[in-house]
PDB file of C-alpha atoms in Angstrom:
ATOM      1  CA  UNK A   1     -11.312   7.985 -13.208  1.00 43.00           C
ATOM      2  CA  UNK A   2      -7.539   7.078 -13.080  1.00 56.00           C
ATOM      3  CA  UNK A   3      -6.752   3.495 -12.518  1.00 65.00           C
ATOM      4  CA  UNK A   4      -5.344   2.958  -8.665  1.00 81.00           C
ATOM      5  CA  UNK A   5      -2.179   0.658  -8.594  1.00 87.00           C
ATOM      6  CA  UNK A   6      -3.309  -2.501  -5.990  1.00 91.00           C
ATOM      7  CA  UNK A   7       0.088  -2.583  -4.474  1.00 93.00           C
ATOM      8  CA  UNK A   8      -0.679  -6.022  -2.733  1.00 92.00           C
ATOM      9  CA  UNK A   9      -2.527  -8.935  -4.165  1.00 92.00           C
ATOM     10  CA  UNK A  10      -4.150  -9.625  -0.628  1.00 90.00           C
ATOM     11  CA  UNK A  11      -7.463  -7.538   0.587  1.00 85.00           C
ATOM     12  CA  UNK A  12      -6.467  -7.363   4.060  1.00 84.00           C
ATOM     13  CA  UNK A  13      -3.223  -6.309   5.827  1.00 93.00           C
ATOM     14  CA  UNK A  14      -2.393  -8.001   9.568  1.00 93.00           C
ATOM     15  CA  UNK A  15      -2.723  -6.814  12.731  1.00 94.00           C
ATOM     16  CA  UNK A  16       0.056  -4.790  14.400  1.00 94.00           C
ATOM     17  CA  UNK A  17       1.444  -4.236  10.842  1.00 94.00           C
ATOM     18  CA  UNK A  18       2.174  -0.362   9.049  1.00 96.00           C
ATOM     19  CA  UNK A  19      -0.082   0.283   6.305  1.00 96.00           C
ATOM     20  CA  UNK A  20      -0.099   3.684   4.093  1.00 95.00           C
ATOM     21  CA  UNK A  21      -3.123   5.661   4.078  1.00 95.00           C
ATOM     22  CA  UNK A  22      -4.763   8.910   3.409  1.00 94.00           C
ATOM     23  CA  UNK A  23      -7.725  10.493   5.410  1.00 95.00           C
ATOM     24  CA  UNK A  24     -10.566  11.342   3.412  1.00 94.00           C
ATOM     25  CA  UNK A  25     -13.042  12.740   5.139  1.00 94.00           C
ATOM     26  CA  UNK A  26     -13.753  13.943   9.371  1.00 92.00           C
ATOM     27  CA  UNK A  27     -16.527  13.464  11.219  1.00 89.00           C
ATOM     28  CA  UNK A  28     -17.198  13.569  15.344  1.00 84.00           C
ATOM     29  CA  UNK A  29     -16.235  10.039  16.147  1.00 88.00           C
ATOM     30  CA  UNK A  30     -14.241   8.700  13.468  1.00 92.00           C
ATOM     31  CA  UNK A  31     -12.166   9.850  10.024  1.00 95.00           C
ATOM     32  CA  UNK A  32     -12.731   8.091   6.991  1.00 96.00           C
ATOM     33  CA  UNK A  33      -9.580   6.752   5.637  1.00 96.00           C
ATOM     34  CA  UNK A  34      -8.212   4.667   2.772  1.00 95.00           C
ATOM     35  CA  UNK A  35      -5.645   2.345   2.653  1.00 95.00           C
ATOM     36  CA  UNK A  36      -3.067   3.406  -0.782  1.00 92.00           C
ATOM     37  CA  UNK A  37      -1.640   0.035  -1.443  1.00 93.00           C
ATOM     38  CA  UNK A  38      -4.991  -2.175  -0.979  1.00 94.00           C
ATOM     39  CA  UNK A  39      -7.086  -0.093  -2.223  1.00 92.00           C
ATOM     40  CA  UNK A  40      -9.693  -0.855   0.704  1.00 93.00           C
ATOM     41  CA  UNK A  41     -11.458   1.950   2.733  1.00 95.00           C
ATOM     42  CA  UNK A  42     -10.729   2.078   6.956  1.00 96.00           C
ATOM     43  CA  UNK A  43     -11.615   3.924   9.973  1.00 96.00           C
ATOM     44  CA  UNK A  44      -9.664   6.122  12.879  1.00 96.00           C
ATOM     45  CA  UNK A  45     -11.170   5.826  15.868  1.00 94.00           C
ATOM     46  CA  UNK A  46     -10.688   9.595  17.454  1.00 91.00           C
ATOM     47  CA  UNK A  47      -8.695   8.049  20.440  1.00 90.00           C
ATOM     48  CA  UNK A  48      -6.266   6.486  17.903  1.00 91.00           C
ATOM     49  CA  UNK A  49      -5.504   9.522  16.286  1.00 91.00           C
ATOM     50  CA  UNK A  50      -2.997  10.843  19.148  1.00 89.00           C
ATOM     51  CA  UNK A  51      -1.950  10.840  22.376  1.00 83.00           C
ATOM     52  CA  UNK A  52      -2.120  14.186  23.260  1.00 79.00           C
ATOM     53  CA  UNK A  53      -4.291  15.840  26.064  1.00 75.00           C
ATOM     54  CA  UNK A  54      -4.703  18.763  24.641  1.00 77.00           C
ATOM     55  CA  UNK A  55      -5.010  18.897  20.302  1.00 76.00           C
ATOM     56  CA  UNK A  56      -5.102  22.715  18.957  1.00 79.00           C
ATOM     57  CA  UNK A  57      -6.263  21.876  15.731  1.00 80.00           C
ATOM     58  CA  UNK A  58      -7.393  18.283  14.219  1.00 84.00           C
ATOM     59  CA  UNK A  59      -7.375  19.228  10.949  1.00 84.00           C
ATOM     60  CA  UNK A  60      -3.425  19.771  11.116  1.00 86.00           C
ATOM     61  CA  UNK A  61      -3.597  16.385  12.724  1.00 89.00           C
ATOM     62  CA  UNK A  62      -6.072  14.645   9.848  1.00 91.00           C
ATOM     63  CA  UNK A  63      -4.736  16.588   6.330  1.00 90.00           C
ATOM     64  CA  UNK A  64      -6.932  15.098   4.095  1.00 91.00           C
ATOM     65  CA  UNK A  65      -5.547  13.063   0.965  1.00 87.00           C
ATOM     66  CA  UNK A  66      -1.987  13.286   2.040  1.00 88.00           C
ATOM     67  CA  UNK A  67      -0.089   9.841   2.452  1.00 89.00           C
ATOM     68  CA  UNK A  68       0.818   8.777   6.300  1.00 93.00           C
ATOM     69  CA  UNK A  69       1.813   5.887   7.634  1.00 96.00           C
ATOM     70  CA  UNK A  70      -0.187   3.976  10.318  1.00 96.00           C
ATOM     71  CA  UNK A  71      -1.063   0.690  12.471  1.00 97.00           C
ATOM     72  CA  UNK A  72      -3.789  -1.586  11.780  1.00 96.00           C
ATOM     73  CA  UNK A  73      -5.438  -2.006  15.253  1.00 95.00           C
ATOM     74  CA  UNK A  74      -8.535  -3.981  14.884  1.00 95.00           C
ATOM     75  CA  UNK A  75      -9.983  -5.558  11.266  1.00 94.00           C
ATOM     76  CA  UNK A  76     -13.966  -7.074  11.824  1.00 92.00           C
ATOM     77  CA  UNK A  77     -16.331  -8.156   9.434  1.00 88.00           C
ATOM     78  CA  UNK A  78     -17.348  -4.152   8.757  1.00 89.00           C
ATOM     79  CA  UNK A  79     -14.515  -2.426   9.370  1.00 92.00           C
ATOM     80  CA  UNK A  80     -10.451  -2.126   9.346  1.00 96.00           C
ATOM     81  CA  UNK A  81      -9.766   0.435  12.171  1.00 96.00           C
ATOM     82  CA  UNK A  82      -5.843   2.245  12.027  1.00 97.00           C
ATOM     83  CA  UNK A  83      -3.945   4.066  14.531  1.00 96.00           C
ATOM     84  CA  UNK A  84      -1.459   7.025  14.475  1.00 95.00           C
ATOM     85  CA  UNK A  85      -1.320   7.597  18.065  1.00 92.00           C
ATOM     86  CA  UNK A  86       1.068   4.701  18.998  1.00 88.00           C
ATOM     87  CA  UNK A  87       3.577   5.136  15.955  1.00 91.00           C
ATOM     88  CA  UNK A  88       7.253   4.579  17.540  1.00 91.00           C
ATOM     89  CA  UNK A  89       9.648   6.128  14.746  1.00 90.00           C
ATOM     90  CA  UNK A  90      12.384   4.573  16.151  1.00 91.00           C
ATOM     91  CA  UNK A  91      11.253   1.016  15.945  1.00 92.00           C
ATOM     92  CA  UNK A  92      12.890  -0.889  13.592  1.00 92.00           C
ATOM     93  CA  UNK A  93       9.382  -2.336  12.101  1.00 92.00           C
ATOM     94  CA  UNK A  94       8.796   1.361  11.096  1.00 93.00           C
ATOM     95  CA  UNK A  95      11.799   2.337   9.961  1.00 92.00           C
ATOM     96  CA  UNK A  96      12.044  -0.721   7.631  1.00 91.00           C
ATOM     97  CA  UNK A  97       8.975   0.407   6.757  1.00 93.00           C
ATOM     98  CA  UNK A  98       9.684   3.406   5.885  1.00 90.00           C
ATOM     99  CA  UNK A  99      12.783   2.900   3.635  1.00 87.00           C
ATOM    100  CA  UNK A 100      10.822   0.015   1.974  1.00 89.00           C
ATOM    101  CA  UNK A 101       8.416   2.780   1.327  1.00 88.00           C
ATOM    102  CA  UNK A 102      10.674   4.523  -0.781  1.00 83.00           C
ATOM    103  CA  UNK A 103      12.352   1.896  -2.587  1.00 85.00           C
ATOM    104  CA  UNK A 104       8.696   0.837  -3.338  1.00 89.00           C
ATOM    105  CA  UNK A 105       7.526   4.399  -5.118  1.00 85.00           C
ATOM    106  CA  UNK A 106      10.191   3.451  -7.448  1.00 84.00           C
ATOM    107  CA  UNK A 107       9.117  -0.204  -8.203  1.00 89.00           C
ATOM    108  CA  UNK A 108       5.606   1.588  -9.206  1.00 89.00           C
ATOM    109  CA  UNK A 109       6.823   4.525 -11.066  1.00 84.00           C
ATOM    110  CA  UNK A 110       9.018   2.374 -13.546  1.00 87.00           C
ATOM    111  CA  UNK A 111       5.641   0.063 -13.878  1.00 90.00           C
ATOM    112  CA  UNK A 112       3.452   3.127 -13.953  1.00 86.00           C
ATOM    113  CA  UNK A 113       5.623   4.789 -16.874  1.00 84.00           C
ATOM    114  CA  UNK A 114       5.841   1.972 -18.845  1.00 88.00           C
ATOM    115  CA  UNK A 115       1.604   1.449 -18.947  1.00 88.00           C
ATOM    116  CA  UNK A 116       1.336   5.296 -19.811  1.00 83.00           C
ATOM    117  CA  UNK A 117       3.907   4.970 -22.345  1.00 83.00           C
ATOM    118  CA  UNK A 118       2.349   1.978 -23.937  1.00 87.00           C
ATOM    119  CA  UNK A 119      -1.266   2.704 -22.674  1.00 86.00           C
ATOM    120  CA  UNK A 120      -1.099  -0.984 -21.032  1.00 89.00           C
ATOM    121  CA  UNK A 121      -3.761  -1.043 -17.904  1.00 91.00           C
ATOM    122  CA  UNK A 122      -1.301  -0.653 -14.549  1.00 91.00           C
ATOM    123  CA  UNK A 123      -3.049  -3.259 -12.770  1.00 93.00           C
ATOM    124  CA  UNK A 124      -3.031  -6.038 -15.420  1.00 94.00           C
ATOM    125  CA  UNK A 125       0.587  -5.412 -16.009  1.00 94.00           C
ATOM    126  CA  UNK A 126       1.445  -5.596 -11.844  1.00 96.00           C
ATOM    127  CA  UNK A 127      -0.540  -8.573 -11.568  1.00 95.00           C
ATOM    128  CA  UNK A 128       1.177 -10.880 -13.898  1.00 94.00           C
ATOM    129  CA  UNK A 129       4.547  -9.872 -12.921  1.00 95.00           C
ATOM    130  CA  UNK A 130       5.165  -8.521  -9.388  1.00 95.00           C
ATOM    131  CA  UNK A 131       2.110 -10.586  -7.390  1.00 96.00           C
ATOM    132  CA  UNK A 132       4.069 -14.190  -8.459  1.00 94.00           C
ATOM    133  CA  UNK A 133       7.294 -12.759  -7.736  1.00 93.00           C
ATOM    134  CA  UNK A 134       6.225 -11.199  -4.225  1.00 93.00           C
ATOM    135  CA  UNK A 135       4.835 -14.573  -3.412  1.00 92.00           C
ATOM    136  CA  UNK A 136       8.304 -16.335  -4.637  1.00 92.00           C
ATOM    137  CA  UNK A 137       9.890 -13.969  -2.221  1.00 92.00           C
ATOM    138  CA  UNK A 138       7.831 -14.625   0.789  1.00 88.00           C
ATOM    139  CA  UNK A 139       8.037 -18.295   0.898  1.00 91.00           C
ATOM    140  CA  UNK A 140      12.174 -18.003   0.529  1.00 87.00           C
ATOM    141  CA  UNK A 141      13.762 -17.232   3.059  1.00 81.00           C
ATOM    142  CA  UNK A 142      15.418 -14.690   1.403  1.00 82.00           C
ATOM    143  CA  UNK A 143      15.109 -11.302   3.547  1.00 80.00           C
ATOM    144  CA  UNK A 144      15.251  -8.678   0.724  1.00 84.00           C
ATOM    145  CA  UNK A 145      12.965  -6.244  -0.146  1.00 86.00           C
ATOM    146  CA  UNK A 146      10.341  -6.863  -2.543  1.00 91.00           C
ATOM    147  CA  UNK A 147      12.534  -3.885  -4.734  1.00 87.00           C
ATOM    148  CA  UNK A 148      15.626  -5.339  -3.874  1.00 87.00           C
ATOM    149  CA  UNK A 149      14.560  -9.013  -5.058  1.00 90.00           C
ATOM    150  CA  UNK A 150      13.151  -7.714  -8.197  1.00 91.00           C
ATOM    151  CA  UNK A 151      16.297  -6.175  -9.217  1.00 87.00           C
ATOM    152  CA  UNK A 152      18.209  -9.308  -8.432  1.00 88.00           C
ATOM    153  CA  UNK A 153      15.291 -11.382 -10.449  1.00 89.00           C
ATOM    154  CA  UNK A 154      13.860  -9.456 -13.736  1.00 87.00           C
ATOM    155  CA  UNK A 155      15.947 -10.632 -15.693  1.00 87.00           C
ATOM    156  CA  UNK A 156      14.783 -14.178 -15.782  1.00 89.00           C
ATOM    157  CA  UNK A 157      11.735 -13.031 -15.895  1.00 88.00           C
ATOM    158  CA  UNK A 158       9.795 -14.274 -19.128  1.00 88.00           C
ATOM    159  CA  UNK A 159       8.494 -10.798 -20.213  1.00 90.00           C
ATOM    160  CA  UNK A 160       8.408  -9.058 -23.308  1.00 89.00           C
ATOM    161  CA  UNK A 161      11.598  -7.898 -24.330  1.00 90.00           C
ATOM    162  CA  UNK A 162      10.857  -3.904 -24.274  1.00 91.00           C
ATOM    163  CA  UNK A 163       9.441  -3.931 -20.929  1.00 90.00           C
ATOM    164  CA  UNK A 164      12.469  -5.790 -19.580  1.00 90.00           C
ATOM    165  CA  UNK A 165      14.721  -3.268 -21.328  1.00 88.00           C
ATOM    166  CA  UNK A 166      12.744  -0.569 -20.553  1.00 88.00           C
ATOM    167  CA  UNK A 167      13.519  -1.815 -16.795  1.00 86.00           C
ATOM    168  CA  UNK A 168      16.694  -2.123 -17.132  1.00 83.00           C
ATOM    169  CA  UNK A 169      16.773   1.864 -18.487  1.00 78.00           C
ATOM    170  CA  UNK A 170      14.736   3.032 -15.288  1.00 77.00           C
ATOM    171  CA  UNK A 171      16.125   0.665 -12.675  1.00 76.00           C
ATOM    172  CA  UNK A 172      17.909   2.087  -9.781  1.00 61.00           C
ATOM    173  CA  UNK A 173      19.793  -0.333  -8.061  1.00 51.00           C
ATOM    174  CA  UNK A 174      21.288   2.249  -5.450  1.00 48.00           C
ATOM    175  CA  UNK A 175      18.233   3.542  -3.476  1.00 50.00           C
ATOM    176  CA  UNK A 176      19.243   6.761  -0.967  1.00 54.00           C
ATOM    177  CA  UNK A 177      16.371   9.798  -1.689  1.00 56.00           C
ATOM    178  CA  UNK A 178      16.898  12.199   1.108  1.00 62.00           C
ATOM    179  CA  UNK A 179      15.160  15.226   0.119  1.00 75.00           C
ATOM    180  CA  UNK A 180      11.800  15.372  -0.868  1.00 80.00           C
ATOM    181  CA  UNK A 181      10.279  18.450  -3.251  1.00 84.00           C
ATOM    182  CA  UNK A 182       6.726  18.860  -3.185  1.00 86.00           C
ATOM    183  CA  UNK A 183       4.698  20.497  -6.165  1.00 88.00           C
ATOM    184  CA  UNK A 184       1.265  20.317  -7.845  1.00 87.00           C
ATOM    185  CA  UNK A 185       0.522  20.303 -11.394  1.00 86.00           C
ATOM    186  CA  UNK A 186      -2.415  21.645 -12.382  1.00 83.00           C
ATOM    187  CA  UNK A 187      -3.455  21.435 -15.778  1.00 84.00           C
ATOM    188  CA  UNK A 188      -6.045  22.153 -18.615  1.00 84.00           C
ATOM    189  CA  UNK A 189      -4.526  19.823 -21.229  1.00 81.00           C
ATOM    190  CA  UNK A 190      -5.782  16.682 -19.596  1.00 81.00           C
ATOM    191  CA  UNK A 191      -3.947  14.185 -16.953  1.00 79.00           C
ATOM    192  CA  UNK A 192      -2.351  12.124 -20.016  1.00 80.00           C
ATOM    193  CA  UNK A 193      -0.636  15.055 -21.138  1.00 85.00           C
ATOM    194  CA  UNK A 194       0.651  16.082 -17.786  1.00 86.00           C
ATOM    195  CA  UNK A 195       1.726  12.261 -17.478  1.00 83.00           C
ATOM    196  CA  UNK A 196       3.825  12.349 -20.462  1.00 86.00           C
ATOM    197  CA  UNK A 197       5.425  15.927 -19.399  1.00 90.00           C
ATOM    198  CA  UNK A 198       6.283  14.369 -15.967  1.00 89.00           C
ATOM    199  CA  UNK A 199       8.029  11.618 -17.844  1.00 85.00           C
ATOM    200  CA  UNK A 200       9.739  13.049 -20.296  1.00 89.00           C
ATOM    201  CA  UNK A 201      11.267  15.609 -17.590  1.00 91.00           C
ATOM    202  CA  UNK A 202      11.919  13.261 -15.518  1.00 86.00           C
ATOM    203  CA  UNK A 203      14.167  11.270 -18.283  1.00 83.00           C
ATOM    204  CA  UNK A 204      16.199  13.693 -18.549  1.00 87.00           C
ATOM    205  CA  UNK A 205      16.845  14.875 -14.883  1.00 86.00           C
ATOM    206  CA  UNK A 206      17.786  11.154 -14.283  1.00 78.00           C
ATOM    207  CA  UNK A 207      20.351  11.658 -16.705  1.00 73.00           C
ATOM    208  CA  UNK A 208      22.565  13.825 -14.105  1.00 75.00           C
ATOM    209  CA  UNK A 209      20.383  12.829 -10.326  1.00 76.00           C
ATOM    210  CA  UNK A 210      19.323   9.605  -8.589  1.00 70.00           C
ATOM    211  CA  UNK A 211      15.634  10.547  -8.385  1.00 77.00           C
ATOM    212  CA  UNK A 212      11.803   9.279  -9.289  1.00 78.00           C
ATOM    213  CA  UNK A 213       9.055  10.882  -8.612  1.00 81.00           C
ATOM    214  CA  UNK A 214       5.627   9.502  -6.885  1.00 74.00           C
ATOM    215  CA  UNK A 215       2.880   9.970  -9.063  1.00 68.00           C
ATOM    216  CA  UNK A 216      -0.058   8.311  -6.479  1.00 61.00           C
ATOM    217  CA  UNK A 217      -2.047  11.546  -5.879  1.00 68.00           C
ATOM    218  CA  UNK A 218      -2.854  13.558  -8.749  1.00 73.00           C
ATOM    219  CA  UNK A 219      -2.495  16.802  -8.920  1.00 80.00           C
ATOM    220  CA  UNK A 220       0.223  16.756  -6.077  1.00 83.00           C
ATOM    221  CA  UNK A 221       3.590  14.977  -6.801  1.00 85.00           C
ATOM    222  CA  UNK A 222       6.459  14.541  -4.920  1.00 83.00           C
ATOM    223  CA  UNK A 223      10.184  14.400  -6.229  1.00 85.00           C
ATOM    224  CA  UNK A 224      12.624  12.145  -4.148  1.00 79.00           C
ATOM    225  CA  UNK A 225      16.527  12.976  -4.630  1.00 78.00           C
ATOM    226  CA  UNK A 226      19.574  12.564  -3.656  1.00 68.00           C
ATOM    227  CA  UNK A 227      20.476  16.006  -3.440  1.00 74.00           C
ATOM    228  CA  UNK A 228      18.423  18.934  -1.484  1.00 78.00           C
ATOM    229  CA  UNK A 229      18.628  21.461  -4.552  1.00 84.00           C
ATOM    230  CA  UNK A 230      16.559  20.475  -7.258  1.00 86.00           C
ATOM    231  CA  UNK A 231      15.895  23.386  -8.847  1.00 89.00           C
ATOM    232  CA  UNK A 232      17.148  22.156 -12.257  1.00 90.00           C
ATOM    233  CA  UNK A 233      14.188  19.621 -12.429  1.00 91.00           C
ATOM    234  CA  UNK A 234      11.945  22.459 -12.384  1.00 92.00           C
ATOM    235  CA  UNK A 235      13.625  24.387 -15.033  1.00 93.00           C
ATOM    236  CA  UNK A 236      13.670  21.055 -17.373  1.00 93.00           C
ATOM    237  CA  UNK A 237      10.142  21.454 -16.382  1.00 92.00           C
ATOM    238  CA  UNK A 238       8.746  24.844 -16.925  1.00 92.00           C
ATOM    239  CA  UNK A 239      11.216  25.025 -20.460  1.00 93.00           C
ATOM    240  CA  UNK A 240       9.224  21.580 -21.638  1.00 91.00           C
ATOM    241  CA  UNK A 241       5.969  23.689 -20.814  1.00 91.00           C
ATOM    242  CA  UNK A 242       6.597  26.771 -22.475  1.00 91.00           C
ATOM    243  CA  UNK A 243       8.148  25.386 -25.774  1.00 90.00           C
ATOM    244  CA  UNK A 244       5.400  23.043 -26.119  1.00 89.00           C
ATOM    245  CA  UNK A 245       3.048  25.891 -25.424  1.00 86.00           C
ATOM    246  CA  UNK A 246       1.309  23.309 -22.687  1.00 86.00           C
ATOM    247  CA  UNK A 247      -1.505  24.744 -20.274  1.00 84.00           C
ATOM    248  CA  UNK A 248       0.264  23.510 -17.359  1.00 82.00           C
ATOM    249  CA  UNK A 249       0.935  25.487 -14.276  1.00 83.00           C
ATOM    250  CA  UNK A 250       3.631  24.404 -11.100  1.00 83.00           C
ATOM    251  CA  UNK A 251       2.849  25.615  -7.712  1.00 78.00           C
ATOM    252  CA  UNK A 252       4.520  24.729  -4.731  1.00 69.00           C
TER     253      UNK A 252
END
C-alpha cells in the first residue's frame, strides 16, 4: 500500500477549524470519512451533511474518495464528527483556507517527487524537515503560510545539498492556480512507473506554465494552472506514453 503523507505532526485538529477529508463509505445514520492531512478516520452525522429540506440524491452530496473541505464539530474519546452543512465560502477562515490549500499541494508535491525520485520514505523525509519548521512558525508571530515561510526559510535549512537544490528547481514562489484539469491514470505498468511518467511530464510543462499537480488519490490526479487550456500537458503526456511504449491509459 502507498505511503500517506501525515500533513500535520498533531493527531487531532480543533474545534471550529476546516479540515480536508474524503467520504469513504454511507450508511443510514452516518458516512464514514477520513481526514487527508492527519491521516485519522471521522464521522458525518446525516444532519451535518446539509441544510437542505429536501436532498434529491445523497450520493451527489457524499462522492466517495473525492477531497472536500469541512468543520470539525465535536471530537470525543471515540469519535471526530465533521460538518459540511454550515460551510460559509465567504468567510475569511475558509477562504484562507482554501488558498492555503493550494499553496500546500505544492509544498507536498516537491517533497513527494523528491522521495520517488530518490526512493526516500515521504513521511521520514516531512518529519525531519517541515514538522520543526511548522512549529518555528507557529510560535513567531510571523503570519505567513506554512508555504510561504518555507520559501523564505529553506535555505538555512541544514539539509543535504541535492534536496535543497532540488527545491530550489521545483519551488514556486508565485502561487495563483486558477484552473483545475481533472484526469485518471490508469495503468498496468505499476504505480512507480506512472509516478515517474507524471514527473517527468510534469518537468517539462513547468518549463513554459506555473503548475503542479496533486498526486493524493491515486488513480485520479488533478493539474492546477495558471492558464484554463492545458491541453499541451496532455500531449507531453500521451507522446511520453507512446514512445516509451508504457501501458498507461488517460481518461477524463
Amino acid at each position: 500500500m502507498e505511503e500517506q503523507l501525515k500533513f500535520y505532526e498533531t493527531n487531532s485538529p480543533t474545534l471550529k477549524s476546516h479540515v480536508n477529508f474524503i467520504f469513504t463509505e454511507r450508511s443510514a445514520n452516518f458516512f464514514s470519512c477520513y481526514l487527508i492531512d492527519f491521516n485519522i478516520n471521522a464521522i458525518m452525522p446525516v444532519q451535518m451533511l446539509t441544510k437542505r429540506k429536501k436532498i434529491r440524491s445523497i450520493n451527489k452530496l457524499t462522492p466517495l474518495n473525492k477531497p472536500m473541505i469541512g468543520i470539525i464539530e465535536d471530537i470525543s474519546d471515540t469519535d471526530i464528527s465533521i460538518s459540511t452543512a454550515y460551510i460559509d465560502e465567504e468567510d475569511e477562515k475558509y477562504i484562507a483556507f482554501k488558498e492555503n490549500n493550494q499553496k500546500n499541494i505544492v509544498l507536498k508535491g516537491i517533497f513527494k517527487r523528491y522521495s520517488y525520485k530518490n526512493t526516500k520514505k515521504i513521511n521520514e523525509l516531512w518529519e525531519s524537515i517541515i514538522y520543526p519548521l511548522f512549529n518555528e512558525l507557529k510560535s513567531s508571530e510571523c503570519e505567513d503560510s506554512l508555504y510561504d515561510y518555507f520559501v523564505s526559510q529553506y535555505e538555512t535549512l541544514k539539509i543535504d545539498s541535492d534536496l535543497k537544490d532540488f527545491i530550489k528547481e521545483n519551488i514556486i514562489i508565485n502561487i495563483k492556480k486558477d484552473f483545475e484539469n481533472n484526469f485518471k491514470l490508469v495503468s498496468i505498468d505499476g504505480i512507480e512507473t506512472t509516478k515517474k511518467l507524471l514527473e517527468d511530464s510534469l518537468k517539462e510543462y513547468q518549463k513554459e506554465v506555473n503548475c503542479d499537480i496533486n498526486l493524493d488519490y491515486t488513480p485520479k490526479y488533478t493539474l492546477l494552472s495558471v492558464q484554463e487550456d492545458n491541453s499541451v500537458f496532455f500531449k507531453i503526456l500521451n507522446n511520453k506514453i507512446t514512445t516509451q511504449n508504457l501501458q498507461v491509459f488517460v481518461a477524463n
